[in-house]
Structures are given as structure tokens and as C-alpha cells.
PDB file of C-alpha atoms in Angstrom:
ATOM      1  CA  MET A 551       0.000   0.000   0.000  1.00 90.00           C
ATOM      2  CA  GLU A 552       1.269   3.431  -0.917  1.00 97.00           C
ATOM      3  CA  GLN A 553       2.019   5.788   1.980  1.00 98.00           C
ATOM      4  CA  MET A 554       1.744   9.549   2.309  1.00 98.00           C
ATOM      5  CA  THR A 555       2.410  11.897   5.195  1.00 97.00           C
ATOM      6  CA  LEU A 556      -0.328  14.077   6.608  1.00 97.00           C
ATOM      7  CA  ALA A 557       1.474  17.209   5.370  1.00 96.00           C
ATOM      8  CA  GLU A 558       1.862  15.758   1.843  1.00 98.00           C
ATOM      9  CA  ALA A 559      -1.800  14.771   1.734  1.00 98.00           C
ATOM     10  CA  ILE A 560      -2.934  18.265   2.677  1.00 97.00           C
ATOM     11  CA  GLU A 561      -0.493  19.783   0.181  1.00 97.00           C
ATOM     12  CA  LYS A 562      -1.824  17.529  -2.603  1.00 97.00           C
ATOM     13  CA  GLY A 563      -5.390  18.612  -1.920  1.00 97.00           C
ATOM     14  CA  TYR A 564      -6.798  15.656   0.001  1.00 98.00           C
ATOM     15  CA  ASP A 565      -9.457  16.573   2.548  1.00 97.00           C
ATOM     16  CA  TYR A 566     -10.452  13.396   4.393  1.00 98.00           C
ATOM     17  CA  CYS A 567      -9.157  10.206   5.931  1.00 98.00           C
ATOM     18  CA  LEU A 568     -10.705   7.230   7.651  1.00 98.00           C
ATOM     19  CA  MET A 569      -9.122   6.447  10.984  1.00 98.00           C
ATOM     20  CA  LYS A 570      -8.865   2.704  11.581  1.00 97.00           C
ATOM     21  CA  GLY A 571     -11.808   1.595  13.689  1.00 96.00           C
ATOM     22  CA  ASP A 572     -13.991   4.599  12.786  1.00 96.00           C
ATOM     23  CA  LYS A 573     -17.138   4.579  10.679  1.00 94.00           C
ATOM     24  CA  ASN A 574     -17.002   8.233   9.641  1.00 95.00           C
ATOM     25  CA  VAL A 575     -14.308  10.212   7.872  1.00 97.00           C
ATOM     26  CA  THR A 576     -12.147  12.810   9.607  1.00 97.00           C
ATOM     27  CA  GLU A 577     -11.055  16.051   8.007  1.00 98.00           C
ATOM     28  CA  LEU A 578      -7.285  16.045   7.618  1.00 98.00           C
ATOM     29  CA  ARG A 579      -6.993  19.407   9.386  1.00 97.00           C
ATOM     30  CA  ASP A 580      -8.689  17.820  12.430  1.00 97.00           C
ATOM     31  CA  VAL A 581      -6.503  14.692  12.631  1.00 97.00           C
ATOM     32  CA  ASP A 582      -5.033  14.131  16.087  1.00 96.00           C
ATOM     33  CA  ILE A 583      -1.361  13.227  15.568  1.00 96.00           C
ATOM     34  CA  GLU A 584      -1.265  10.881  18.573  1.00 96.00           C
ATOM     35  CA  ASP A 585      -4.420   9.153  17.381  1.00 96.00           C
ATOM     36  CA  LEU A 586      -2.938   8.761  13.895  1.00 97.00           C
ATOM     37  CA  ALA A 587       0.261   7.279  15.318  1.00 96.00           C
ATOM     38  CA  GLU A 588      -1.707   4.878  17.510  1.00 96.00           C
ATOM     39  CA  ARG A 589      -4.451   3.721  15.134  1.00 97.00           C
ATOM     40  CA  GLY A 590      -3.399   4.650  11.615  1.00 97.00           C
ATOM     41  CA  ALA A 591      -5.616   5.829   8.776  1.00 98.00           C
ATOM     42  CA  VAL A 592      -6.183   5.653   5.034  1.00 98.00           C
ATOM     43  CA  LEU A 593      -6.865   8.591   2.748  1.00 98.00           C
ATOM     44  CA  CYS A 594     -10.263   9.092   1.151  1.00 98.00           C
ATOM     45  CA  LYS A 595     -11.275  10.622  -2.135  1.00 97.00           C
ATOM     46  CA  SER A 596     -12.104  14.299  -1.738  1.00 94.00           C
ATOM     47  CA  ASP A 597     -15.276  14.178  -3.823  1.00 95.00           C
ATOM     48  CA  PRO A 598     -18.311  12.607  -2.182  1.00 96.00           C
ATOM     49  CA  VAL A 599     -20.335   9.802  -3.727  1.00 97.00           C
ATOM     50  CA  PHE A 600     -24.048  10.292  -3.219  1.00 96.00           C
ATOM     51  CA  TYR A 601     -26.444   7.430  -2.669  1.00 95.00           C
ATOM     52  CA  GLU A 602     -29.166   6.944  -5.238  1.00 96.00           C
ATOM     53  CA  ILE A 603     -31.467   4.277  -6.566  1.00 97.00           C
ATOM     54  CA  ASN A 604     -32.591   3.775 -10.155  1.00 98.00           C
ATOM     55  CA  SER A 605     -35.981   2.663 -11.420  1.00 97.00           C
ATOM     56  CA  GLU A 606     -34.760  -0.821 -12.366  1.00 96.00           C
ATOM     57  CA  THR A 607     -33.433  -1.466  -8.849  1.00 97.00           C
ATOM     58  CA  LEU A 608     -36.627  -0.171  -7.257  1.00 97.00           C
ATOM     59  CA  ARG A 609     -38.678  -2.358  -9.589  1.00 95.00           C
ATOM     60  CA  GLN A 610     -36.608  -5.419  -8.635  1.00 94.00           C
ATOM     61  CA  ILE A 611     -37.065  -4.709  -4.910  1.00 93.00           C
ATOM     62  CA  VAL A 612     -40.843  -4.606  -5.382  1.00 92.00           C
ATOM     63  CA  ILE A 613     -40.815  -7.786  -7.486  1.00 90.00           C
ATOM     64  CA  ASP A 614     -38.707  -9.551  -4.845  1.00 88.00           C
ATOM     65  CA  HIS A 615     -41.105  -8.401  -2.132  1.00 88.00           C
ATOM     66  CA  PHE A 616     -44.096  -9.921  -3.902  1.00 86.00           C
ATOM     67  CA  SER A 617     -42.169 -13.035  -4.943  1.00 84.00           C
ATOM     68  CA  ASN A 618     -40.869 -13.785  -1.454  1.00 82.00           C
ATOM     69  CA  GLY A 619     -43.544 -12.285   0.774  1.00 70.00           C
ATOM     70  CA  GLU A 620     -44.634 -14.363   3.731  1.00 72.00           C
ATOM     71  CA  SER A 621     -47.518 -12.107   4.736  1.00 71.00           C
ATOM     72  CA  PHE A 622     -49.651 -13.046   1.721  1.00 74.00           C
ATOM     73  CA  ASN A 623     -50.304 -16.051  -0.498  1.00 78.00           C
ATOM     74  CA  ASP A 624     -49.363 -15.737  -4.183  1.00 77.00           C
ATOM     75  CA  PRO A 625     -48.356 -19.267  -5.270  1.00 80.00           C
ATOM     76  CA  ASP A 626     -48.866 -18.509  -8.963  1.00 83.00           C
ATOM     77  CA  ARG A 627     -46.837 -15.276  -8.745  1.00 83.00           C
ATOM     78  CA  GLU A 628     -49.783 -13.262 -10.067  1.00 89.00           C
ATOM     79  CA  MET A 629     -48.947 -10.181  -7.983  1.00 87.00           C
ATOM     80  CA  ALA A 630     -45.246 -10.445  -8.755  1.00 86.00           C
ATOM     81  CA  SER A 631     -46.034 -10.779 -12.462  1.00 90.00           C
ATOM     82  CA  ALA A 632     -48.348  -7.765 -12.358  1.00 92.00           C
ATOM     83  CA  VAL A 633     -45.589  -5.660 -10.799  1.00 90.00           C
ATOM     84  CA  GLU A 634     -43.053  -7.104 -13.232  1.00 91.00           C
ATOM     85  CA  ASP A 635     -45.240  -6.016 -16.161  1.00 94.00           C
ATOM     86  CA  MET A 636     -45.169  -2.369 -15.041  1.00 95.00           C
ATOM     87  CA  SER A 637     -42.929  -0.160 -17.152  1.00 95.00           C
ATOM     88  CA  LEU A 638     -39.872   1.495 -15.662  1.00 95.00           C
ATOM     89  CA  THR A 639     -41.377   4.906 -16.347  1.00 97.00           C
ATOM     90  CA  GLN A 640     -44.104   4.098 -13.820  1.00 97.00           C
ATOM     91  CA  TYR A 641     -41.404   3.787 -11.142  1.00 97.00           C
ATOM     92  CA  GLU A 642     -39.685   7.076 -12.032  1.00 97.00           C
ATOM     93  CA  PRO A 643     -41.809   9.385  -9.824  1.00 98.00           C
ATOM     94  CA  LEU A 644     -41.122   7.249  -6.740  1.00 97.00           C
ATOM     95  CA  THR A 645     -37.457   6.885  -7.703  1.00 98.00           C
ATOM     96  CA  THR A 646     -37.186  10.674  -7.879  1.00 98.00           C
ATOM     97  CA  LEU A 647     -38.865  11.092  -4.480  1.00 98.00           C
ATOM     98  CA  ILE A 648     -36.536   8.546  -2.872  1.00 98.00           C
ATOM     99  CA  ASN A 649     -33.430  10.109  -4.426  1.00 98.00           C
ATOM    100  CA  ASP A 650     -34.534  13.569  -3.280  1.00 98.00           C
ATOM    101  CA  ALA A 651     -35.042  12.256   0.260  1.00 98.00           C
ATOM    102  CA  ILE A 652     -31.542  10.732   0.440  1.00 97.00           C
ATOM    103  CA  SER A 653     -29.721  13.426  -1.533  1.00 96.00           C
ATOM    104  CA  CYS A 654     -27.924  14.760   1.555  1.00 95.00           C
ATOM    105  CA  TYR A 655     -26.313  11.388   2.365  1.00 94.00           C
ATOM    106  CA  CYS A 656     -22.947  10.578   0.880  1.00 95.00           C
ATOM    107  CA  PHE A 657     -19.709   8.760   1.547  1.00 95.00           C
ATOM    108  CA  TYR A 658     -16.064   9.290   0.716  1.00 97.00           C
ATOM    109  CA  PRO A 659     -14.494   6.154  -0.789  1.00 97.00           C
ATOM    110  CA  THR A 660     -11.185   5.128   0.717  1.00 97.00           C
ATOM    111  CA  LEU A 661      -8.004   5.031  -1.316  1.00 98.00           C
ATOM    112  CA  LYS A 662      -5.170   2.546  -1.055  1.00 98.00           C
ATOM    113  CA  ILE A 663      -2.954   5.198   0.500  1.00 98.00           C
ATOM    114  CA  GLU A 664      -1.945   4.844   4.126  1.00 98.00           C
ATOM    115  CA  LEU A 665      -1.688   8.103   6.017  1.00 97.00           C
ATOM    116  CA  ILE A 666       1.512   8.370   8.047  1.00 95.00           C
ATOM    117  CA  LEU A 667       3.241  11.035  10.151  1.00 91.00           C
TER     118      LEU A 667
END
């Protein structure tokens, strides 16, 4: 794994790292040197990746729900087939609503660069 010092990372424009054992990223300017020395960290991409769902995925979730549902009886898959026959454009309004609702959630993918002192 490539290594880079904290100073080099800041100089090269990186903004975030993931401290080992943490679930959330830390801004490089807020990294505690002792904590870094003790636990270590990896650099993260500076640009966030936002969560989103597409109409095909949403459609498949609904199909799976009706195909595998235990709260109702559909041995001939009639309900699942009815949902399967819906066009993707029928899912687009709900897809848009879901994506709008989760638009503020993102993550910063880690890089294969170990942050060192």
C-alpha cells in the first residue's frame, strides 16, 4: 500500500481520511497526531459519492417483495407478475422522491494510500 504523510496529503489537496476503527471520515486538518500514530488511517477521495437508486433497482425490490412475501399467499406469482409487467417509467416518480429524500447522504471512498506522520 502506498504511503503519504499528513502534510503531503494536505499539500496535494486531500481533505479526508478514515481512521482505523472509525465509521465516519475525519477532516485532515482535524486529525489528532497521537491518534494517527496509535491507530493509523487511510486517505479518502475528496469528492463525495451520493447514494441513489434507479428505477430498475426499485422495480426489482418490489418484485422480490411480492415473490418472497410471507404475509400473503401468491403461489402462482400473479402479484409479482403484475408488478413485473409495469414499465420502468411508472417507477420514475417514486425513484425521484426517494433520491430527493436521500440526496444529503454521501460517503467518501477510501483510497489505497496509508496516512503516516
